């Protein structure tokens, strides 16, 4: 268990020692706790029940528990002492808008979400694939609403508990690996997960409805404009969101959470052009069980002018993105997307091509990727931007949605602090909305811009990777055949290795100081620990590619390439008995003779042609047994009677290719597929059940020592 692993790691105490003492934490959390009106205990007790049990934000003057929550219009104030609750209009019910709505509703604000197209929430929207929610955003979510966070933990698929990183697109070799697990655990943050956007939005929308009823999210409201003014009855400043059909929604604050093509932003700063990233993105999801799913979470395959991302998304499904450099607005003839993708990525590693082959044509979507230059004005009077409307970035860092969640957290925190101050001033004091919005903007601008910059950098690096000298050099392309490592690749790798831990710390932990202002205790969840391998081996797999390869619960398979060679050889042992040629540790022979374990009925094969076997370390080898025509690996003839190590994607040819040799590709196959399973049916084990509501707010593993 991670707990015991942590306890045993004397040299790397991780979460066990780096997190702050509960007393310190409590002191730092004071302000937010006061702002939520019921103290930390109240927030935790709210978490232990449904979202509806939350105490409203009512200022220090109103710290008694209140019966929660009718729609808080009748409640004492989240707008300052004895003021009606602040009425917040949120344009856009995407990730950012809904997280903000949950956070504000829990603290007693009066919220209305105006959504242009509810199908986006119900999941019928086109691009609602899975999304990675990283440690920074999960912690913010947890601090806003532990009940919502727990549902995300239960529904999501942890990828941060495994090795992730960048690979060479063609060979599949690791370029650099990321450890997102230990930085998270060391900082007392939840470990990164992937969750379906549909599920995430449903969880958030459910929480909103549980807090304030069905009318909290209004559908088919296309907000196109806003006006600011003063309510003639009360004299209070107001803002009105105006829908395309003329409907008007008035409140004290308008949040533009309406995404990259935001109308609120257009009104605020005038229309601006989105930047085309120069990449179109094909995306798909398929039932697929990669051979190394137990040890690898997600991978980015690098190339020149193209790159590919694959990620386990749970439920037996893999999500992938294929990016290709080309002009915007390209289209594919009907039914031809897969073909196009095979043209682009067909000669890449089998990790890539297997996924493409396994994806039904109709599951493949295509969109052009846009971003917007960082902006430094997010607020205009009582109107403010949040999420993509303020900082749409490239998707490469998987942080766009996470930044929207951080934004939402910051805005809730700041509104609560200001409500607290107003309450302290006494009856009649009003919450200074404009000050809050400007403060929120100042706090968020730098972090959002730096993550935006890193996302752009990540995109640049992923798409300008050149494995060998000569690549992209036009007339000098022939140089690639010498396989001289490209200097850019080598230098890039050195720089990335040196800077990666710091970068990871900034991305995942850069928001921690703000999180410390709440009563969320730094903690690790037992359920976050690696399930597919002993935790102690994590650092070994980070360093040693071979050890990681051997750790896959995979059988090695020879997939026929030559037409007619329709039989797969499973280079496997006991597990496959009776299902495929079983090879003992001593190995199996290949050849024409009847005594061979695998008979090759081809003139190119010698009677005893070659031998396949596994060495003590677990690697697979092939030895040519002095065959007449030879055995070839990747076009190179093997020295007879000398073992040669096999690697995934190697191509074997028994006999000369020119003389009709039988060709096979070396592949790995997840064990479950040999044991009667089918692609998509394998569920990674969860040895520890998700933490119960009752324990969610408590540090586990003795983390906060
Ligand atoms: C291929 C790809 C992969 C990505 N992967 C990740 C990832 O793994 N992790 C991550 O954190 N981020 C990821 N992102 C980025 C992420 O999708 C966005 O940053 C995130 O969705 C932004 O959330 P938002 O709430 O600001 O905007 P959105 O999610 O775009 O929501 C905006 C909402 O506003 C509504 N709306 C729009 N206009 C109006 C209007 N005029 N009136 C009313 N409603 C309106 C829309 O219907 C929508 O529901 C990815 C992006 C892409 C393109």
XYZ file of C-alpha atoms and ligand atoms in Angstrom:
758
model
C 0.000 0.000 0.000
C 1.110 3.513 -0.625
C 0.793 4.311 3.032
C 3.286 1.730 4.028
C 5.397 2.544 1.009
C 5.499 6.151 2.121
C 6.330 5.151 5.609
C 9.159 2.997 4.372
C 10.687 5.601 2.099
C 13.179 7.047 4.462
C 15.158 8.786 1.738
C 12.104 10.159 -0.014
C 9.531 10.899 2.597
C 7.046 12.184 0.050
C 3.740 13.199 1.459
C 4.605 11.850 4.805
C 6.842 14.716 5.755
C 6.647 17.571 3.314
C 3.107 18.616 4.016
C 2.376 21.146 6.680
C 1.288 20.521 10.205
C -2.462 20.608 10.741
C -2.074 23.595 13.071
C -0.190 25.607 10.447
C -2.656 24.519 7.847
C -5.533 25.548 10.016
C -4.035 28.965 10.596
C -3.549 29.520 6.899
C -7.057 28.337 6.227
C -8.657 30.711 8.650
C -9.803 33.336 6.235
C -11.605 31.008 3.893
C -13.169 29.134 6.762
C -14.479 32.331 8.179
C -15.726 33.198 4.762
C -17.629 29.969 4.379
C -19.378 30.904 7.539
C -19.351 27.571 9.278
C -15.623 27.002 9.722
C -13.659 24.098 8.340
C -15.725 21.626 10.249
C -18.816 22.916 8.564
C -17.263 22.567 5.161
C -16.227 19.027 5.956
C -19.589 18.071 7.300
C -21.102 19.489 4.170
C -18.811 17.268 2.202
C -19.804 14.240 4.153
C -23.369 14.546 3.007
C -24.740 15.524 -0.319
C -23.844 18.805 -1.923
C -27.109 20.181 -0.628
C -25.893 20.170 2.949
C -23.419 22.991 2.470
C -23.443 26.068 4.617
C -23.704 29.325 2.727
C -21.012 31.967 2.749
C -22.401 34.519 5.116
C -19.541 36.479 6.510
C -18.004 36.403 9.957
C -21.052 37.980 11.451
C -23.207 35.086 10.388
C -21.395 32.019 11.569
C -24.314 30.087 12.973
C -25.329 27.004 11.096
C -28.247 27.600 8.791
C -30.701 25.204 7.360
C -29.425 24.666 3.861
C -30.398 25.409 1.037
C -33.431 26.595 -0.528
C -32.458 28.660 -3.511
C -30.634 31.206 -1.411
C -32.673 34.221 -2.386
C -34.402 34.017 0.962
C -31.223 33.475 2.889
C -29.057 35.897 4.701
C -26.341 37.132 2.666
C -23.455 36.117 0.516
C -23.390 39.702 -0.492
C -22.472 41.377 2.744
C -24.315 41.572 6.035
C -28.104 41.829 5.694
C -27.923 42.292 1.977
C -29.725 39.908 -0.327
C -27.304 37.323 -1.707
C -25.167 38.458 -4.567
C -26.813 37.431 -7.813
C -24.252 35.907 -10.152
C -25.040 35.288 -13.811
C -22.707 32.802 -15.479
C -22.687 32.754 -19.278
C -21.566 29.256 -20.296
C -22.129 25.933 -18.568
C -18.836 24.303 -19.526
C -16.277 23.056 -17.039
C -15.353 26.486 -15.703
C -18.913 27.822 -15.505
C -20.267 24.781 -13.689
C -17.391 24.510 -11.200
C -17.881 28.170 -10.384
C -21.629 27.621 -10.002
C -21.119 24.732 -7.560
C -18.562 26.681 -5.526
C -20.765 29.761 -5.265
C -24.014 27.910 -4.624
C -22.412 26.017 -1.767
C -21.563 29.310 -0.173
C -24.987 30.837 -0.516
C -24.691 32.973 -3.624
C -27.627 33.231 -5.973
C -26.466 31.742 -9.258
C -27.954 31.311 -12.712
C -26.086 29.521 -15.491
C -27.028 30.494 -19.048
C -26.013 27.811 -21.509
C -26.292 28.146 -25.247
C -26.603 24.467 -25.950
C -27.406 22.039 -23.183
C -26.441 19.068 -25.331
C -22.893 20.090 -24.487
C -23.711 19.244 -20.880
C -25.732 16.151 -21.630
C -22.879 14.881 -23.686
C -24.351 14.929 -27.128
C -21.968 17.717 -28.018
C -19.471 16.702 -30.620
C -16.151 17.109 -28.908
C -16.972 15.862 -25.460
C -14.226 13.249 -25.159
C -12.356 12.520 -21.967
C -10.361 15.227 -20.272
C -7.347 15.028 -18.014
C -7.873 16.731 -14.692
C -4.512 17.187 -13.076
C -3.543 17.356 -9.423
C -3.749 21.158 -9.203
C -7.317 21.258 -10.477
C -8.423 18.195 -8.513
C -7.221 19.812 -5.311
C -9.107 23.013 -6.173
C -12.226 20.970 -6.858
C -11.776 19.132 -3.579
C -11.470 22.415 -1.713
C -14.619 23.759 -3.367
C -16.768 20.676 -2.910
C -15.443 17.408 -1.562
C -18.573 15.571 -2.600
C -18.104 16.556 -6.229
C -14.398 15.737 -5.995
C -15.127 12.318 -4.630
C -17.489 11.557 -7.495
C -14.745 12.594 -9.900
C -12.319 10.283 -8.092
C -14.754 7.413 -8.368
C -15.641 7.964 -12.005
C -12.229 8.989 -13.260
C -9.355 6.822 -14.343
C -6.046 7.516 -12.613
C -3.220 7.951 -15.074
C -0.805 9.664 -12.711
C -0.203 6.405 -10.856
C 1.744 5.069 -13.811
C 4.655 6.076 -15.994
C 3.756 8.716 -18.589
C 5.844 10.639 -21.034
C 7.132 11.365 -24.515
C 8.221 8.748 -27.053
C 9.729 8.641 -30.521
C 6.748 8.326 -32.856
C 8.336 5.858 -35.241
C 10.147 3.523 -32.846
C 7.992 4.063 -29.770
C 11.199 4.381 -27.692
C 10.921 6.564 -24.607
C 12.298 10.075 -25.049
C 11.517 11.353 -21.586
C 9.237 10.052 -18.861
C 7.092 12.129 -16.499
C 6.536 11.352 -12.890
C 3.307 13.104 -12.010
C 2.735 10.783 -9.072
C 5.449 11.732 -6.589
C 5.183 15.505 -7.051
C 1.448 15.183 -6.320
C 1.920 12.937 -3.317
C 4.806 15.015 -1.985
C 2.646 18.122 -2.147
C -0.394 16.431 -0.634
C -2.400 16.700 -3.854
C -4.676 14.134 -5.501
C -3.112 12.196 -8.359
C -4.015 13.155 -11.955
C -7.039 11.484 -13.503
C -8.851 11.340 -16.791
C -12.607 11.569 -16.860
C -15.212 11.745 -19.579
C -16.271 15.358 -20.080
C -19.849 14.210 -20.191
C -19.517 12.530 -16.806
C -17.663 15.485 -15.337
C -20.279 17.945 -16.545
C -23.093 15.711 -15.350
C -21.508 15.485 -11.887
C -21.215 19.271 -11.776
C -24.690 19.901 -13.181
C -26.188 17.378 -10.713
C -24.474 19.162 -7.835
C -25.837 22.525 -9.033
C -29.353 21.149 -9.340
C -29.147 19.483 -5.937
C -28.194 22.817 -4.417
C -30.618 25.086 -6.228
C -33.131 23.130 -8.281
C -33.509 22.423 -11.963
C -33.880 26.039 -12.996
C -30.305 26.822 -12.031
C -29.095 25.973 -15.542
C -31.108 27.584 -18.314
C -30.811 26.003 -21.714
C -30.830 27.592 -25.150
C -29.699 30.982 -23.937
C -27.178 32.319 -26.379
C -25.646 35.277 -24.564
C -24.468 37.843 -27.084
C -24.191 41.085 -25.163
C -24.284 42.762 -21.764
C -25.170 46.123 -20.260
C -24.132 47.659 -16.959
C -26.145 50.186 -14.969
C -27.862 50.961 -11.686
C -31.042 49.396 -10.350
C -33.444 52.361 -10.030
C -35.233 50.661 -7.110
C -32.261 49.801 -4.903
C -29.580 52.082 -6.267
C -27.247 49.068 -6.479
C -25.044 48.536 -9.499
C -26.280 45.804 -11.784
C -25.314 44.027 -14.968
C -27.617 42.472 -17.566
C -26.722 39.580 -19.853
C -28.585 39.837 -23.137
C -29.484 36.751 -25.143
C -29.696 36.607 -28.909
C -33.484 36.206 -28.703
C -33.762 39.379 -26.628
C -34.161 37.809 -23.183
C -32.402 39.733 -20.424
C -30.938 38.347 -17.200
C -29.974 40.837 -14.554
C -27.641 40.288 -11.626
C -24.859 41.877 -9.595
C -22.070 40.121 -11.424
C -21.700 38.527 -14.869
C -19.076 35.845 -15.498
C -18.145 35.119 -19.106
C -17.350 31.390 -19.000
C -18.403 30.968 -22.593
C -15.250 29.431 -24.009
C -12.766 30.328 -26.713
C -15.340 32.043 -28.949
C -16.683 34.102 -26.029
C -19.203 36.823 -26.827
C -18.638 38.385 -23.430
C -14.949 38.837 -24.238
C -15.813 40.305 -27.632
C -18.001 42.860 -25.937
C -15.390 43.567 -23.252
C -12.315 44.124 -25.417
C -13.713 44.098 -28.947
C -13.525 41.238 -31.448
C -10.092 39.630 -31.743
C -8.825 36.892 -33.996
C -8.113 33.454 -32.597
C -4.713 32.064 -33.619
C -4.741 28.900 -35.664
C -2.141 26.580 -34.138
C -1.275 25.266 -37.628
C -2.468 21.861 -36.499
C -5.601 19.962 -37.218
C -6.503 17.348 -34.654
C -8.111 13.997 -35.326
C -9.438 12.349 -32.246
C -10.978 9.003 -31.476
C -11.853 6.610 -28.733
C -11.823 2.873 -28.954
C -12.151 -0.337 -27.001
C -8.528 -1.259 -26.723
C -6.277 -2.830 -24.108
C -2.646 -1.862 -24.697
C -0.080 -4.424 -23.633
C 1.417 -2.101 -21.053
C -1.764 -0.545 -19.679
C -0.845 -1.584 -16.133
C 2.372 0.398 -16.152
C 1.857 3.225 -18.664
C -0.926 5.818 -18.423
C -0.462 8.185 -21.339
C 2.127 8.780 -24.007
C 2.867 11.537 -26.466
C 4.481 10.237 -29.668
C 6.714 12.848 -31.201
C 7.288 13.607 -34.854
C 8.119 16.323 -37.318
C 4.976 18.234 -38.264
C 2.784 15.629 -36.564
C 2.354 14.066 -33.163
C 0.065 11.636 -31.487
C -1.262 11.342 -27.939
C -2.777 8.229 -26.395
C -4.264 7.848 -22.953
C -6.044 5.248 -20.914
C -9.419 6.736 -20.056
C -10.787 3.802 -18.069
C -13.670 1.453 -18.793
C -11.491 -0.443 -21.244
C -11.224 2.542 -23.560
C -8.291 4.409 -24.986
C -8.522 7.980 -26.224
C -6.132 9.267 -28.828
C -5.375 12.529 -30.590
C -3.485 12.714 -33.875
C -2.169 16.192 -34.720
C -1.057 17.067 -38.238
C 0.385 20.325 -39.509
C -1.788 21.642 -42.312
C -3.910 24.677 -43.219
C -7.151 25.239 -41.339
C -10.572 24.155 -42.591
C -9.399 20.966 -44.284
C -11.965 18.219 -44.764
C -11.934 14.504 -45.525
C -14.185 12.651 -47.934
C -16.862 10.649 -46.061
C -15.467 7.446 -44.546
C -11.866 8.374 -45.337
C -10.526 9.673 -42.020
C -8.919 6.430 -40.980
C -7.285 6.114 -44.370
C -5.941 9.649 -44.033
C -4.609 8.885 -40.573
C -2.858 5.782 -41.831
C -1.238 7.922 -44.517
C 0.048 10.250 -41.816
C 0.922 7.756 -39.079
C 0.980 4.401 -40.878
C 4.753 3.989 -40.539
C 4.738 4.869 -36.823
C 5.095 2.600 -33.815
C 2.497 -0.120 -33.369
C 1.302 1.716 -30.240
C -0.062 4.292 -32.661
C -1.197 2.144 -35.570
C -2.910 -0.467 -33.368
C -5.046 2.225 -31.810
C -5.964 3.712 -35.159
C -6.890 0.308 -36.550
C -9.039 -0.432 -33.506
C -11.078 2.767 -33.829
C -14.301 2.651 -35.821
C -14.346 5.227 -38.629
C -17.485 6.868 -37.260
C -15.765 7.467 -33.901
C -13.101 9.639 -35.487
C -13.627 13.382 -35.223
C -11.614 16.227 -36.624
C -11.180 19.801 -35.489
C -8.693 22.571 -36.048
C -6.844 23.728 -32.953
C -7.011 27.401 -32.035
C -5.718 29.397 -29.140
C -5.745 33.033 -28.135
C -2.866 35.216 -27.098
C -2.781 35.783 -23.334
C -4.873 38.786 -22.308
C -4.293 41.084 -19.407
C -7.765 42.564 -19.143
C -10.323 40.114 -17.859
C -12.637 42.447 -15.999
C -14.875 45.340 -16.924
C -16.869 46.772 -14.036
C -19.104 43.924 -12.884
C -18.214 41.603 -15.737
C -15.344 39.142 -15.645
C -13.924 36.342 -17.781
C -13.092 32.818 -16.665
C -11.554 29.789 -18.382
C -11.059 29.648 -22.142
C -12.782 32.991 -22.669
C -9.779 34.559 -20.903
C -6.919 32.225 -21.778
C -7.665 29.607 -24.451
C -4.436 27.641 -24.832
C -3.174 24.715 -26.859
C -4.217 21.363 -25.450
C -0.728 19.859 -25.140
C -0.286 20.367 -21.440
C -3.800 19.143 -20.605
C -4.251 22.256 -18.488
C -6.889 24.385 -20.263
C -9.785 22.956 -18.268
C -7.625 22.768 -15.149
C -6.953 26.500 -15.417
C -10.709 27.118 -15.693
C -11.149 25.178 -12.430
C -8.368 27.156 -10.746
C -10.020 30.387 -11.959
C -13.335 29.297 -10.486
C -11.707 28.450 -7.184
C -9.952 31.822 -6.994
C -13.135 33.731 -7.780
C -15.125 31.872 -5.112
C -12.349 32.444 -2.591
C -12.125 36.159 -3.343
C -15.886 36.688 -3.290
C -16.090 34.908 0.051
C -13.284 36.993 1.529
C -14.961 40.177 0.366
C -18.341 39.017 1.690
C -16.614 38.368 4.971
C -15.170 41.884 5.028
C -18.516 43.436 4.146
C -20.165 41.487 6.922
C -17.539 42.682 9.383
C -18.304 46.301 8.429
C -21.829 45.799 9.696
C -25.393 46.149 8.445
C -25.842 47.694 5.054
C -22.227 47.222 3.926
C -22.034 46.051 0.356
C -19.648 43.583 -1.181
C -17.250 45.471 -3.435
C -17.678 43.378 -6.582
C -15.426 45.442 -8.817
C -12.550 45.217 -6.378
C -12.971 41.455 -6.159
C -12.972 41.067 -9.931
C -9.869 43.180 -10.409
C -8.101 41.315 -7.620
C -9.096 37.955 -9.087
C -7.812 39.032 -12.477
C -4.479 40.202 -11.074
C -3.989 36.918 -9.234
C -4.839 34.734 -12.203
C -3.277 36.569 -15.137
C 0.340 35.585 -14.540
C -0.302 31.936 -13.743
C -2.649 31.521 -16.708
C -0.187 33.252 -19.053
C 2.720 31.094 -17.891
C 0.771 27.857 -18.320
C -0.409 29.171 -21.700
C 3.245 29.714 -22.657
C 4.252 26.246 -21.488
C 1.406 24.696 -23.479
C 2.627 26.501 -26.602
C 6.177 25.347 -25.931
C 5.017 21.754 -25.424
C 3.183 21.884 -28.760
C 6.268 23.239 -30.484
C 8.501 20.556 -29.026
C 6.103 17.716 -29.801
C 5.848 18.735 -33.428
C 9.435 19.652 -34.270
C 11.023 16.444 -33.041
C 13.592 15.037 -35.409
C 15.031 11.656 -34.577
C 17.939 11.619 -37.031
C 20.195 14.073 -38.778
C 18.836 14.802 -42.232
C 15.138 14.815 -41.297
C 13.391 17.798 -42.774
C 16.529 18.741 -44.747
C 15.015 18.145 -48.183
C 17.884 17.185 -50.511
C 19.922 15.981 -47.513
C 17.148 13.668 -46.306
C 19.307 10.686 -47.336
C 21.457 11.375 -44.272
C 18.762 9.800 -42.099
C 19.759 6.327 -43.231
C 22.924 6.639 -41.121
C 20.704 7.031 -38.067
C 22.877 9.753 -36.536
C 20.915 11.132 -33.585
C 19.668 14.639 -34.359
C 21.547 17.159 -32.158
C 18.248 18.883 -31.326
C 16.880 15.627 -30.004
C 19.907 15.013 -27.810
C 20.143 18.544 -26.431
C 16.377 18.733 -25.962
C 16.444 15.543 -23.954
C 19.195 16.801 -21.675
C 17.393 20.099 -21.096
C 14.060 18.413 -20.469
C 15.504 15.923 -18.014
C 17.072 18.776 -16.073
C 14.020 21.009 -16.078
C 11.155 18.521 -15.910
C 10.910 18.159 -12.112
C 10.796 21.947 -11.703
C 8.273 22.338 -14.487
C 6.084 19.623 -13.030
C 6.279 21.264 -9.639
C 5.205 24.607 -11.116
C 2.345 23.183 -13.158
C 0.936 20.879 -10.488
C 1.964 22.778 -7.392
C 2.037 26.391 -8.562
C -1.416 26.992 -7.153
C -0.696 25.501 -3.760
C -0.212 28.745 -1.909
C -3.721 29.764 -2.859
C -5.089 26.354 -1.919
C -3.439 26.714 1.466
C -5.872 29.509 2.197
C -8.679 26.992 2.511
C -9.217 24.253 4.980
C -8.323 21.551 2.492
C -5.695 19.484 4.233
C -2.823 18.220 2.106
C -3.344 14.492 1.804
C -2.756 11.484 -0.366
C -5.585 9.131 -1.152
C -4.858 5.474 -0.657
C -6.727 4.687 -3.849
C -4.226 6.775 -5.823
C -1.355 4.379 -5.314
C 0.006 2.436 -8.301
C -2.070 -0.676 -8.837
C -0.215 -2.363 -11.659
C 3.180 -2.715 -9.986
C 4.843 -2.348 -6.591
C 5.192 1.304 -5.714
C 8.869 0.844 -4.842
C 9.572 0.095 -8.488
C 8.252 3.458 -9.704
C 11.709 5.113 -9.690
C 13.213 2.046 -11.345
C 10.736 2.229 -14.222
C 11.348 5.956 -14.535
C 15.026 5.320 -15.160
C 15.155 1.935 -16.829
C 13.245 1.494 -20.104
C 13.951 -2.228 -20.203
C 12.613 -2.778 -16.711
C 9.454 -0.931 -17.725
C 9.123 -3.039 -20.855
C 9.469 -6.240 -18.846
C 6.930 -5.031 -16.293
C 4.082 -5.099 -18.830
C 1.648 -7.916 -18.247
C 2.124 -8.781 -21.846
C 2.719 -11.681 -24.126
C 4.982 -11.204 -27.096
C 3.442 -11.988 -30.407
C 4.653 -12.339 -33.957
C 2.089 -10.852 -36.260
C 2.354 -12.053 -39.824
C 3.144 -9.402 -42.387
C 3.504 -11.685 -45.404
C 0.222 -12.561 -47.061
C -0.709 -16.147 -46.297
C 1.314 -16.327 -43.099
C -1.839 -16.050 -41.131
C -0.785 -17.538 -37.866
C 0.311 -15.537 -34.845
C 3.047 -16.940 -32.684
C 2.599 -16.192 -29.054
C 5.988 -16.114 -27.460
C 4.427 -16.952 -24.185
C 4.620 -19.469 -21.463
C 2.242 -21.248 -19.145
C -0.555 -18.731 -19.425
C -1.204 -19.545 -23.032
C -1.121 -23.307 -22.866
C -3.551 -24.804 -25.291
C -4.303 -21.502 -27.009
C -1.181 -20.966 -29.028
C 2.209 -22.559 -29.539
C 3.625 -22.740 -26.047
C 7.263 -22.064 -25.742
C 9.168 -23.327 -22.784
C 11.901 -21.252 -21.213
C 14.308 -23.228 -23.387
C 12.658 -21.648 -26.423
C 11.030 -22.798 -29.627
C 12.411 -23.652 -33.009
C 11.129 -22.336 -36.294
C 11.694 -24.102 -39.608
C 10.416 -26.512 -42.257
C 11.165 -29.742 -40.366
C 8.247 -31.558 -38.778
C 10.069 -31.549 -35.444
C 10.061 -27.735 -35.265
C 7.754 -26.088 -32.762
C 6.591 -23.765 -35.478
C 6.620 -25.028 -39.004
C 7.162 -22.576 -41.803
C 5.942 -24.075 -45.010
C 8.059 -21.965 -47.324
C 11.002 -22.630 -49.644
C 12.829 -19.707 -48.052
C 12.916 -21.501 -44.699
C 15.587 -24.014 -43.713
C 14.687 -27.190 -41.848
C 15.816 -25.690 -38.545
C 15.851 -22.017 -39.317
C 15.872 -20.058 -36.079
C 15.187 -20.276 -32.396
C 13.105 -17.915 -30.255
C 13.585 -17.854 -26.527
C 13.416 -15.754 -23.422
C 16.530 -14.978 -21.450
C 16.829 -14.919 -17.677
C 16.188 -11.169 -17.513
C 12.894 -11.710 -19.309
C 13.841 -10.298 -22.711
C 13.042 -12.175 -25.885
C 15.808 -13.217 -28.255
C 16.080 -14.765 -31.662
C 19.009 -16.849 -32.866
C 19.544 -17.805 -36.475
C 20.526 -21.492 -36.526
C 22.784 -21.197 -39.553
C 19.879 -21.122 -42.017
C 20.612 -21.061 -45.718
C 18.834 -17.815 -46.548
C 19.349 -16.209 -43.171
C 17.125 -14.511 -40.599
C 16.608 -10.777 -40.844
C 15.625 -8.258 -38.178
C 14.582 -4.891 -39.567
C 16.237 -5.773 -42.863
C 19.574 -6.684 -41.302
C 20.815 -10.272 -41.561
C 21.638 -11.824 -38.211
C 25.007 -13.347 -37.490
C 24.317 -17.114 -37.277
C 24.226 -18.685 -33.832
C 24.364 -15.319 -32.085
C 21.306 -14.345 -30.012
C 19.726 -11.042 -30.961
C 17.347 -9.232 -28.625
C 13.884 -8.542 -29.982
C 11.991 -5.323 -29.373
C 8.390 -4.410 -30.054
C 7.843 -3.233 -33.646
C 10.887 -5.183 -34.902
C 10.260 -6.843 -38.240
C 11.514 -10.414 -38.648
C 11.999 -12.192 -41.923
C 12.751 -15.927 -42.056
C 14.678 -16.140 -45.320
C 15.440 -13.349 -47.706
C 12.577 -11.011 -48.323
C 13.419 -10.944 -52.039
C 13.136 -14.731 -52.205
C 9.745 -14.984 -50.500
C 10.860 -15.004 -46.860
C 8.104 -15.043 -44.266
C 7.814 -11.717 -42.515
C 6.448 -11.051 -39.041
C 6.179 -8.010 -36.820
C 7.060 -8.305 -33.134
C 4.214 -7.057 -30.996
C 3.113 -7.158 -27.417
C -0.334 -8.217 -26.372
C -1.974 -7.752 -22.989
C -2.275 -11.023 -21.112
C -6.020 -10.632 -20.635
C -6.430 -11.057 -24.389
C -4.783 -14.455 -24.237
C -6.902 -15.455 -21.307
C -10.223 -15.180 -23.074
C -10.685 -11.433 -22.724
C -11.380 -9.066 -25.582
C -10.188 -5.546 -26.201
C -11.929 -3.200 -23.826
C -12.955 -5.836 -21.303
C -9.941 -5.445 -19.021
C -10.415 -3.294 -15.926
C -7.320 -2.403 -13.980
C -7.649 -3.636 -10.421
C -8.437 -1.195 -7.659
C -7.053 -2.794 -4.561
C -8.228 -0.039 -2.267
C -11.779 1.232 -2.545
C -12.172 4.968 -3.033
C -12.211 6.845 0.263
C -15.631 7.179 1.783
C -17.228 10.573 2.242
C -16.494 10.372 5.923
C -12.762 10.177 5.404
C -12.443 12.536 2.477
C -11.684 15.613 4.492
C -9.212 13.874 6.741
C -5.558 13.388 5.997
C -4.783 9.827 5.141
C -1.514 7.984 5.456
C -0.761 10.333 8.293
C 0.040 12.818 5.559
C -0.239 16.043 7.449
C 2.355 15.231 10.092
C -8.240 18.361 -28.201
C -8.321 19.016 -26.848
C -7.938 18.302 -25.714
C -7.984 18.908 -24.465
N -7.597 18.200 -23.369
C -7.612 18.793 -22.152
C -7.216 18.076 -20.989
O -6.879 16.902 -21.039
N -7.224 18.735 -19.788
C -7.613 20.039 -19.686
O -7.623 20.574 -18.575
N -7.995 20.736 -20.775
C -8.010 20.152 -21.991
N -8.419 20.855 -23.082
C -8.841 22.250 -22.921
C -10.255 22.303 -22.363
O -11.127 21.611 -23.204
C -10.734 23.727 -22.230
O -9.717 24.526 -21.725
C -11.932 23.795 -21.285
O -13.020 23.120 -21.844
C -12.298 25.240 -20.999
O -13.422 25.266 -20.191
P -14.411 26.503 -20.258
O -15.501 26.212 -19.276
O -13.666 27.765 -20.135
O -14.962 26.488 -21.740
P -15.822 25.369 -22.465
O -15.571 24.040 -21.894
O -15.588 25.584 -23.922
O -17.308 25.753 -22.112
C -17.930 26.890 -22.629
C -19.425 26.685 -22.517
O -20.066 27.893 -22.883
C -21.122 27.626 -23.766
N -21.277 28.826 -24.593
C -20.483 29.247 -25.598
N -20.931 30.406 -26.096
C -22.030 30.723 -25.377
C -22.928 31.812 -25.407
N -22.787 32.797 -26.318
N -23.947 31.837 -24.537
C -24.118 30.824 -23.636
N -23.298 29.786 -23.562
C -22.253 29.723 -24.416
C -20.667 26.392 -24.536
O -21.759 25.682 -25.074
C -19.948 25.603 -23.449
O -20.828 24.761 -22.748
C -8.406 20.257 -24.351
C -8.790 20.966 -25.473
C -8.754 20.350 -26.710
C -9.158 21.136 -27.923
